[in-house]
Coordinates of C-alpha atoms in Angstrom, one line a residue:
X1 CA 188.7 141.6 203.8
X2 CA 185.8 139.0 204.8
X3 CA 186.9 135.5 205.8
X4 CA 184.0 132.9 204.1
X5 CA 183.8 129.3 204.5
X6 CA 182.0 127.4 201.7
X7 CA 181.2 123.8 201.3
X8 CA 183.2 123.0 198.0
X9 CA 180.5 119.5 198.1
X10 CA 177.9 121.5 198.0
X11 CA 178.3 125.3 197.5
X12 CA 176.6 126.3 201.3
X13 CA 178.3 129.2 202.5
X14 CA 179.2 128.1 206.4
X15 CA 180.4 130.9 207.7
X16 CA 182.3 135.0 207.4
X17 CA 184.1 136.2 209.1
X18 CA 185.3 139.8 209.2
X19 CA 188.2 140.4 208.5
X20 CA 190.6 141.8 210.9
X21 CA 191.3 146.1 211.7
X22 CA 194.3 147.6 211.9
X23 CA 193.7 148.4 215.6
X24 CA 193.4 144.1 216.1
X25 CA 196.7 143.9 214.2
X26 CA 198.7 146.3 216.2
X27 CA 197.1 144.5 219.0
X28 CA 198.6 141.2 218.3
X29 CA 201.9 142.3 217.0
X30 CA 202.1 143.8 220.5
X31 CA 201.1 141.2 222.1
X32 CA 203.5 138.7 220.2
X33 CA 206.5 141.0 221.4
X34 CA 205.4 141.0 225.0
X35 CA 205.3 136.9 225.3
X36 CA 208.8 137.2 223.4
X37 CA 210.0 139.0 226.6
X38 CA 208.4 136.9 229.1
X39 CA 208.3 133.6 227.5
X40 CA 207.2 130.7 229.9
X41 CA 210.0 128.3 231.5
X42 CA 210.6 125.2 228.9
X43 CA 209.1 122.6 231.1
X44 CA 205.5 124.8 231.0
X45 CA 205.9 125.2 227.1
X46 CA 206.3 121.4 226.9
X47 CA 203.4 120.8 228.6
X48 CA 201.3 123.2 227.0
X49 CA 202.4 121.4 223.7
X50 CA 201.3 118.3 225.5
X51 CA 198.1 119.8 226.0
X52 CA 197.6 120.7 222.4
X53 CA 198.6 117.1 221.3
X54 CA 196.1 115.6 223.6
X55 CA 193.2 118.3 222.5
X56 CA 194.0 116.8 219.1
X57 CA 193.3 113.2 219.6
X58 CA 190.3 114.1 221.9
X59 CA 188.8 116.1 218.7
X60 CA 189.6 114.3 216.1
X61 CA 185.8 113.4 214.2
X62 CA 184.9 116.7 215.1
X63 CA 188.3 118.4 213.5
X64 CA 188.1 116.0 210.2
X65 CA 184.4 117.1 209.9
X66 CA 185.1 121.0 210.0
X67 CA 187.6 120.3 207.4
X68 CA 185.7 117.9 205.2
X69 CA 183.0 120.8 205.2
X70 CA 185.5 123.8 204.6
X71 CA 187.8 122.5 201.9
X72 CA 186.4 118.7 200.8
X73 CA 188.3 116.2 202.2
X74 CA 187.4 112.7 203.0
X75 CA 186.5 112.4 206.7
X76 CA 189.4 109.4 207.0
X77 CA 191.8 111.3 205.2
X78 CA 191.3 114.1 208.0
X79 CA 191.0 112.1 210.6
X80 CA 194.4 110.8 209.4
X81 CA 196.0 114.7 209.4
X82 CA 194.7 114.8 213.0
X83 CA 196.7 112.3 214.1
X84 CA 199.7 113.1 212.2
X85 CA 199.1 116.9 214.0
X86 CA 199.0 115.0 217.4
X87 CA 202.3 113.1 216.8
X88 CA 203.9 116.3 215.8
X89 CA 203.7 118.0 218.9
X90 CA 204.3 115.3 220.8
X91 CA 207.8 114.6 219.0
X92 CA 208.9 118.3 219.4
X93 CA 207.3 118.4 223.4
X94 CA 209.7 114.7 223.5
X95 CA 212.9 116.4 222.7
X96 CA 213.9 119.1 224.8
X97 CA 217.6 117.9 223.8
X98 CA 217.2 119.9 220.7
X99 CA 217.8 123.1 222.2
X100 CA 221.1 121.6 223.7
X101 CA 224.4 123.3 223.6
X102 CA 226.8 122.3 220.7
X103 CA 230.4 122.2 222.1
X104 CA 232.8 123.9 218.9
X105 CA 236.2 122.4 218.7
X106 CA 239.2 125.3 218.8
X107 CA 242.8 125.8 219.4
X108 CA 241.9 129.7 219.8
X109 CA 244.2 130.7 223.0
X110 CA 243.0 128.0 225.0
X111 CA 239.5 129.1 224.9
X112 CA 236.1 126.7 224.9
X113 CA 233.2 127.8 222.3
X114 CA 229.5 126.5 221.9
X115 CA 226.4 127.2 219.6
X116 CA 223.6 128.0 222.1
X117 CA 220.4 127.9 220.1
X118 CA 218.3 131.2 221.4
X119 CA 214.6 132.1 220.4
X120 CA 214.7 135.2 218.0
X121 CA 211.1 136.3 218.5
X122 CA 207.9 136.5 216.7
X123 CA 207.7 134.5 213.4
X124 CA 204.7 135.0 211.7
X125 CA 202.9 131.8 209.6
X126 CA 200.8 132.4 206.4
X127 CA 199.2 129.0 206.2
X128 CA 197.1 127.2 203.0
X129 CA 193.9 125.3 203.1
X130 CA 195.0 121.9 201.7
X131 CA 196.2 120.8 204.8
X132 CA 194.7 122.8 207.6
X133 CA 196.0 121.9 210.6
X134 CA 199.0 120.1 209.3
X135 CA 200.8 122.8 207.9
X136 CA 200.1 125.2 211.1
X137 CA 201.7 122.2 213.4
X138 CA 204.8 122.4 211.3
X139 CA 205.8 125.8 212.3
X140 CA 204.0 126.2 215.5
X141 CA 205.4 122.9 217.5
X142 CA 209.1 123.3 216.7
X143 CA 208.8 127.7 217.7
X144 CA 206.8 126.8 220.6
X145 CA 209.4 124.5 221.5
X146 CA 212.5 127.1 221.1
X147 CA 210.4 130.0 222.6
X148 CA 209.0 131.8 219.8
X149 CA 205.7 132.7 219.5
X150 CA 204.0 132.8 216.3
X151 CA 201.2 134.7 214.7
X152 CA 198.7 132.5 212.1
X153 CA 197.2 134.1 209.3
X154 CA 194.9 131.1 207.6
X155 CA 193.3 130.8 204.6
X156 CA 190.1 132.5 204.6
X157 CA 188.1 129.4 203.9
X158 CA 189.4 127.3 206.7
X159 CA 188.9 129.6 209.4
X160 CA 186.9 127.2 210.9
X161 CA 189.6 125.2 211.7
X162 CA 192.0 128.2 212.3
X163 CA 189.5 129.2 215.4
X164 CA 189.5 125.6 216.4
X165 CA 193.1 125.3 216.8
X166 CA 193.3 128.9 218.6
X167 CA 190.7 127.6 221.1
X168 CA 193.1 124.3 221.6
X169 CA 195.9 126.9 222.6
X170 CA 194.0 128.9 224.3
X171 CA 193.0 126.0 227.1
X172 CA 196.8 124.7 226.9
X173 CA 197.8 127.0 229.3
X174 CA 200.2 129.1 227.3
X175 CA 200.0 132.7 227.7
X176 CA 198.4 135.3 226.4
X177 CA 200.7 136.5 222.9
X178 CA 202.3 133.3 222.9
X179 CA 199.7 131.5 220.1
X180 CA 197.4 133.8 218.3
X181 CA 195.2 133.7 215.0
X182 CA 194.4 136.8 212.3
X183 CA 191.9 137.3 210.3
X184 CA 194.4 139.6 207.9
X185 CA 194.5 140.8 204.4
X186 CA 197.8 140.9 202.5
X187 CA 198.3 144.2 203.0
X188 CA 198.1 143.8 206.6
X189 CA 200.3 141.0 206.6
X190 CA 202.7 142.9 204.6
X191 CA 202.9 145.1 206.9
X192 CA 202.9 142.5 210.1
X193 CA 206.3 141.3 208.0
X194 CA 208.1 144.6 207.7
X195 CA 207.4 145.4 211.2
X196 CA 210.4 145.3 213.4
X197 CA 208.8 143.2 215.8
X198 CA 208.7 140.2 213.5
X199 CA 211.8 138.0 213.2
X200 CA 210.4 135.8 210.7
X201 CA 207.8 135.0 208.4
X202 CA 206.8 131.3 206.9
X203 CA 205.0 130.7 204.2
X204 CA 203.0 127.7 203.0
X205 CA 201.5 128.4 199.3
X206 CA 201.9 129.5 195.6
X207 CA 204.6 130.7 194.2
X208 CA 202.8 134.2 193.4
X209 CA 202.7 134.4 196.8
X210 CA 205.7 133.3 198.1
X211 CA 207.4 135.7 195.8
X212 CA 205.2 138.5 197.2
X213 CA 206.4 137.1 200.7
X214 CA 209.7 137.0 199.8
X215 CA 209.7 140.3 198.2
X216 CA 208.7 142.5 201.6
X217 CA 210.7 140.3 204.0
X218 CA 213.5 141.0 201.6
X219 CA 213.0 144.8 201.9
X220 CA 212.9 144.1 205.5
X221 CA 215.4 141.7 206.2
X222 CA 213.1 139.2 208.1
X223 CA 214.0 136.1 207.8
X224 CA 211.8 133.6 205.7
X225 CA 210.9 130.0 204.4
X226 CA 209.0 129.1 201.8
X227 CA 207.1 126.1 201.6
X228 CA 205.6 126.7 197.4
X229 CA 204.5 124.3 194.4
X230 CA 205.8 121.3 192.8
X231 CA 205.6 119.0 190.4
X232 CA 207.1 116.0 191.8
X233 CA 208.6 113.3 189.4
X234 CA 206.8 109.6 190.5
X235 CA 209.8 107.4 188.2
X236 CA 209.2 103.9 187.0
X237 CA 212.0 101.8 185.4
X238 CA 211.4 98.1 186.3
X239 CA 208.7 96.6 188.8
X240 CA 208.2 93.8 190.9
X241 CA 204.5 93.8 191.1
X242 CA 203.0 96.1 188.6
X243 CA 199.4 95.9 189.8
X244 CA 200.7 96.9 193.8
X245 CA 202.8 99.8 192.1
X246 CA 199.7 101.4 190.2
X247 CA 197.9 101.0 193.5
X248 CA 200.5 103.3 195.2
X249 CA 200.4 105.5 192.0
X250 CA 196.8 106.1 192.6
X251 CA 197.2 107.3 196.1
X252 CA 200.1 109.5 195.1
X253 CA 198.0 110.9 192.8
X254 CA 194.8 111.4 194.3
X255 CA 195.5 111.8 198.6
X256 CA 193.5 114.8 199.0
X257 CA 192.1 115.2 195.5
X258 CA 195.1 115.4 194.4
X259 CA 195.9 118.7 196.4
X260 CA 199.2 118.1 197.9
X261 CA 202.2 120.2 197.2
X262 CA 204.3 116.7 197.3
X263 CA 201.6 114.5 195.4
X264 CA 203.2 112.5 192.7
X265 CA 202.1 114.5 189.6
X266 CA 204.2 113.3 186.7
X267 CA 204.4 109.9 186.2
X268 CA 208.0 109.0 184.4
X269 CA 207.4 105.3 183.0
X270 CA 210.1 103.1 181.3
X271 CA 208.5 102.7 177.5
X272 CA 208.3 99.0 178.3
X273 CA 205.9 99.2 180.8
X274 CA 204.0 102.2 179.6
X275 CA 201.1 101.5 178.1
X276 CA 200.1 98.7 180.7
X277 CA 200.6 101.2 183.2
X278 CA 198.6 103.6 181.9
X279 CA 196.0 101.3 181.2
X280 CA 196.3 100.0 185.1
X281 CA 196.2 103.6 186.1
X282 CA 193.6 104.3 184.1
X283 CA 190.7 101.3 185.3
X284 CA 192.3 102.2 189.0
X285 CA 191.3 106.0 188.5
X286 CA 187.8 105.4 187.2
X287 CA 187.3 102.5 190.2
X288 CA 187.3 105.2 192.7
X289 CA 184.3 106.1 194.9
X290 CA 183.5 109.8 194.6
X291 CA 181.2 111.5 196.8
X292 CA 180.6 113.8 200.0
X293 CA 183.8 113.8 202.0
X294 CA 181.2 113.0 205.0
X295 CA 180.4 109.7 203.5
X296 CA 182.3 106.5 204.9
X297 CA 184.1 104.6 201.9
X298 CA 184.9 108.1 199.7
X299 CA 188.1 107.6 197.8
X300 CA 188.1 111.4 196.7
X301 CA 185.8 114.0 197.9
X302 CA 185.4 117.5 195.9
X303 CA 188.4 119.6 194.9
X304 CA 188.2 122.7 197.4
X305 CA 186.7 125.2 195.5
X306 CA 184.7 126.0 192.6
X307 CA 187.3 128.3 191.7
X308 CA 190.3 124.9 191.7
X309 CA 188.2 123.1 190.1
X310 CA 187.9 125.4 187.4
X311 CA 191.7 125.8 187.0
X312 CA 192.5 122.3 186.8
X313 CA 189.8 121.6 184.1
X314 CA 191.3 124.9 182.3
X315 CA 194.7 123.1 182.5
X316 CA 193.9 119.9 180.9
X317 CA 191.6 121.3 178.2
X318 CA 195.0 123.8 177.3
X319 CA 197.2 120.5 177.4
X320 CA 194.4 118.8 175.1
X321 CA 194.3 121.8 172.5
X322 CA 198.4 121.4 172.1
X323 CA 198.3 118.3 171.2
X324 CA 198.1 115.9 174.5
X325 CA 195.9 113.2 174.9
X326 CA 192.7 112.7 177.9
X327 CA 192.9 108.9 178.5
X328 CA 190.3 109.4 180.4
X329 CA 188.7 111.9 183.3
X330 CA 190.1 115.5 184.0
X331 CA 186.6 117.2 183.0
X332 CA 183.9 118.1 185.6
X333 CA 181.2 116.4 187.0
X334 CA 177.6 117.0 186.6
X335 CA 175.4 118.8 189.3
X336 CA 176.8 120.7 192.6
X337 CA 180.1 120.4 194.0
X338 CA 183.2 121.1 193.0
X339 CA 183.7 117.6 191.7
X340 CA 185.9 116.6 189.2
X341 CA 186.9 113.1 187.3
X342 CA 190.4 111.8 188.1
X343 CA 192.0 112.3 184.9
X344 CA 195.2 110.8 183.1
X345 CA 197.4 112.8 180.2
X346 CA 199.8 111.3 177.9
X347 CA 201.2 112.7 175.0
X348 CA 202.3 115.4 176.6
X349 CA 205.6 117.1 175.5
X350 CA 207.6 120.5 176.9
X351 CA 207.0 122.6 174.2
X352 CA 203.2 122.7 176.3
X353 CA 202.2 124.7 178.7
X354 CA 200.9 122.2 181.1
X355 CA 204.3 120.2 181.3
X356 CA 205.8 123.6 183.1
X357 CA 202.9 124.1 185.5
X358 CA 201.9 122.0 188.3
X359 CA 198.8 120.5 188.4
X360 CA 197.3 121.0 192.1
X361 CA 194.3 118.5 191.4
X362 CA 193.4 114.8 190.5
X363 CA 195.0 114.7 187.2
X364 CA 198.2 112.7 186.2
X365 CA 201.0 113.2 183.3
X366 CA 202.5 110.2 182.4
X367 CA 205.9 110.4 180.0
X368 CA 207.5 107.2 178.8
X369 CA 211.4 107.4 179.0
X370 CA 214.0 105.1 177.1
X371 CA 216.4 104.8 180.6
X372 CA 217.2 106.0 183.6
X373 CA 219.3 108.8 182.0
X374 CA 216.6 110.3 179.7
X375 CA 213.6 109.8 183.1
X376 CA 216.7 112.4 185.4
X377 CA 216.3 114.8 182.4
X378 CA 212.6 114.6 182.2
X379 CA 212.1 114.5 186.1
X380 CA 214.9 117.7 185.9
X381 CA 212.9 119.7 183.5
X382 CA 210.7 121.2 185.9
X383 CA 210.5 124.8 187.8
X384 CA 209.9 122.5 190.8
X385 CA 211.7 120.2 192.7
X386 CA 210.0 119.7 196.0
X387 CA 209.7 116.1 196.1
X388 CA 210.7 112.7 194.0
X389 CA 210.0 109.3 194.0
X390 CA 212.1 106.4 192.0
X391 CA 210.9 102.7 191.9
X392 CA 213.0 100.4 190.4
X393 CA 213.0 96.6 191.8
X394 CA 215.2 95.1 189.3
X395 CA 218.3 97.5 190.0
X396 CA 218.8 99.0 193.2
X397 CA 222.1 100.8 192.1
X398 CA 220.6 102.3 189.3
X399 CA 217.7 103.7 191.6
X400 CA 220.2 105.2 193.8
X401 CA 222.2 106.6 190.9
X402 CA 218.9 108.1 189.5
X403 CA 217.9 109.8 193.3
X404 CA 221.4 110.9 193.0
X405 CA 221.1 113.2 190.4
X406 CA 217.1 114.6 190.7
X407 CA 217.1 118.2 191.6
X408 CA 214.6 117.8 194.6
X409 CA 214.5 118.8 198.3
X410 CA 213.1 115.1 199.5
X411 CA 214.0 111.8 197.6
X412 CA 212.2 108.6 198.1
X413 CA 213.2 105.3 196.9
X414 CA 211.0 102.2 196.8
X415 CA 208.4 103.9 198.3
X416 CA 206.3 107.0 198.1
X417 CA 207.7 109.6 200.3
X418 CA 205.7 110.5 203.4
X419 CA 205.5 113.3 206.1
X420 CA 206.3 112.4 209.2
X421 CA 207.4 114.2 212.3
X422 CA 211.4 113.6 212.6
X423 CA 211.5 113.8 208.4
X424 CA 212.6 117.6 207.6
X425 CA 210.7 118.9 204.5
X426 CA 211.3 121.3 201.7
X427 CA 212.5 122.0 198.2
X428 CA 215.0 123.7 196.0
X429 CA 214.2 125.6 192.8
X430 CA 210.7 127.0 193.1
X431 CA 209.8 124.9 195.5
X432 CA 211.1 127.5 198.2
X433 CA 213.8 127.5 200.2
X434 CA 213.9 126.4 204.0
X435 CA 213.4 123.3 206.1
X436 CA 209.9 122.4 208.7
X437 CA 210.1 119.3 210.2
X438 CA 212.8 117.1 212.2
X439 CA 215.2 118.8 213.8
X440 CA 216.0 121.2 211.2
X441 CA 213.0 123.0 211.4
X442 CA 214.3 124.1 215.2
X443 CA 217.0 126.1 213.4
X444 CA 215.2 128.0 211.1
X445 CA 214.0 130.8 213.4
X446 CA 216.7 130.4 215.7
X447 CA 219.6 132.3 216.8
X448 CA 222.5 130.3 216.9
X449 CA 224.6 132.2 219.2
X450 CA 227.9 131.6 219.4
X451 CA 229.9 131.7 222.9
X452 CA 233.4 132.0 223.5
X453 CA 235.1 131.5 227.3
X454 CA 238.2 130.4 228.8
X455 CA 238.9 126.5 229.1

């Protein structure tokens, strides 16, 4: 399998890659399972994680521009996933506390207990391109941190930025094994998770693949989370400020093209404020600046491939032929690139194809709902339910009642949700299973040993 890096603004291949043998991947595996056995002490670990942190910040134009080239997006918007990378492994290298003891209360014979948390071994990461360095910090800091090391397979497009972050870890001072990058095919990987060697495999993608995932390290018994799709409900029901609330619907919608597992893809809108939000939404969409992600001032840069683009446009045209209506956008744009309108669907009912599916690109659904019990059952009718959001200024109990009942991993209230490092993240339903982030994510691959002595 050959690893290529195209320009989704302008179709230049940047680089291939081969892809790597079997020999290479025996080679890592084994090397994984040696740093298992000699892991470094905790304080070198921390610093190494320093080390990365700092490598980030130092980088970060050159970082955003490797990405901007490799998947399309917008230099700031990068430059912005840099920093959130940096403050990642900061947090994790900051709390040593969570690998503390936790003391277990028992009138067993007079005995003490405690929950040490113990590393497990090597977990294996199969990361996307939307979010390139992002997604690898999420399961890299909090392992590093308990004492696993980890083996990245990234998407072939972004190995760019794969070898970049290798070369950070490299010059951290972490050893050999501990932090290493692939340049695998599924099969490979398939075999990587039902090796005995690997205690764990994370997954950051579609559901086809998380299934497949799923599926070997079932077989296997390896431990996994999935990190897959969604469709997450943006819910409307009164507003203080219409005009600011379209604003924040427009970045929901179109942060990264719109490629964002946790973008706001389905707008649920009280009937009485409807049409003026979609006609808000609509001169908001078309007022964005599209372009090269290299150029200052882009709002939205090119989706990542020719091959997205395609989808998305395959989506909405499907939607339009059962019935739905294109306010406006959601078709492609002229000339080289990748490059597609920012789009808006209404009309859109579930007996459609496109109300079932999420749609990983700049294009919003918007459903008007008679109250706050008919936008839980909208929001609920979904595969998904990764994220939500619920605005509703004139009746904070009923927003809460609302978050209440949405079938979603992460709820967000008043405000569109964000990543950030102490927030765990992840979904229910299709979404995948498992938490990265926060504490939480420290316990995923962990063994949580438990420890009986006398009092």
């Amino acid at each position: 399998m050959a690893y290529r890096s195209v320009d989704p603004a302008t179709g230049e291949v940047l680089a291939e890659h081969a892809g790597a043998t079997d020999a290479e991947i025996e080679a890592a595996l084994a090397s994984a399972a040696e740093a298992a056995a000699a892991m470094p002490s905790l304080d070198e670990r921390i610093a190494a994680m320093r080390a990365i942190a700092a490598a980030f910040r130092a980088q970060e134009v050159e970082l955003a521009t490797t990405i901007a080239r490799e998947m399309g997006k917008p230099l700031a918007q990068g430059i912005g996933e840099v920093r959130l990378v940096a403050s990642i492994w900061d947090w994790y290298a900051d709390r040593p506390e969570l690998l503390a003891d936790r003391a277990i209360e028992t009138d067993w014979r007079g005995r003490a207990a405690r929950v040490e948390l113990r590393p497990t071994g090597p977990i294996v990461g199969i990361m996307p391109w939307n979010f390139p360095y992002y997604q690898v910090a999420r399961l890299a800091a909090p392992n590093l941190l308990l004492g696993n090391p980890v083996v990245i397979k990234h998407a072939g497009s972004c190995t760019g930025a794969a070898l970049a972050m290798q070369a950070m870890a490299d010059a951290s001072g972490l050893p050999a094994g501990t932090y290493q990058t692939v340049l695998a095919s599924s099969a490979q990987i398939a075999t990587m998770i039902a090796d005995p060697r690997v205690q764990g495999v994370s997954l950051t993608g579609s559901e086809r693949a998380g299934a497949a995932v799923a599926e070997v390290a079932g077989r296997s018994l390896t431990r996994c989370v999935l990190e897959l799709g969604g469709s997450d409900p943006f819910i409307v029901l009164s507003t203080d400020d219409l005009d600011r609330l379209v604003d924040v619907a427009i970045a929901a919608r179109t942060r990264n093209c719109g490629q964002a597992c946790t973008s706001a893809k389905r707008f649920i809108v009280h009937a009485s404020l409807h049409d003026a939000f979609v006609e808000r939404l609509a001169a908001g969409m078309r007022a964005l600046r599209i372009g090269s992600p290299l150029e200052e001032g882009v709002d939205l840069g090119p989706m990542s491939s020719e091959a997205a683009a395609a989808d998305l446009v395959e989506q909405v045209a499907s939607a339009v032929a059962e019935g739905a209506t294109l306010v406006t956008g959601g078709i492609r744009i002229p000339g080289a690139g990748a490059f597609v309108e920012p789009g808006i669907l209404t009309g859109v009912t579930p007996t459609m194809r496109v109300w079932h599916e999420e749609l990983f690109g700049p294009v919003a659904m918007v459903v008007p709902v008679a109250d706050a019990e008919e936008a839980v059952r909208v929001a609920n009718d979904s595969p998904f339910g990764l994220g939500a959001n619920v605005f509703d200024d004139a009746d904070p109990d009923r927003a809460a009642w609302v978050a209440e009942r949405l079938e979603a991993g992460m709820v967000s209230i008043g405000a569109f949700g964000v990543s950030r490092p102490e927030l765990p993240f992840g979904g229910v339903k299709r979404s995948g299973f498992g938490r990265e982030l926060g504490p939480d994510a420290v316990l995923e691959f962990a063994n949580r040993r438990l420890v009986t002595q006398p009092a």
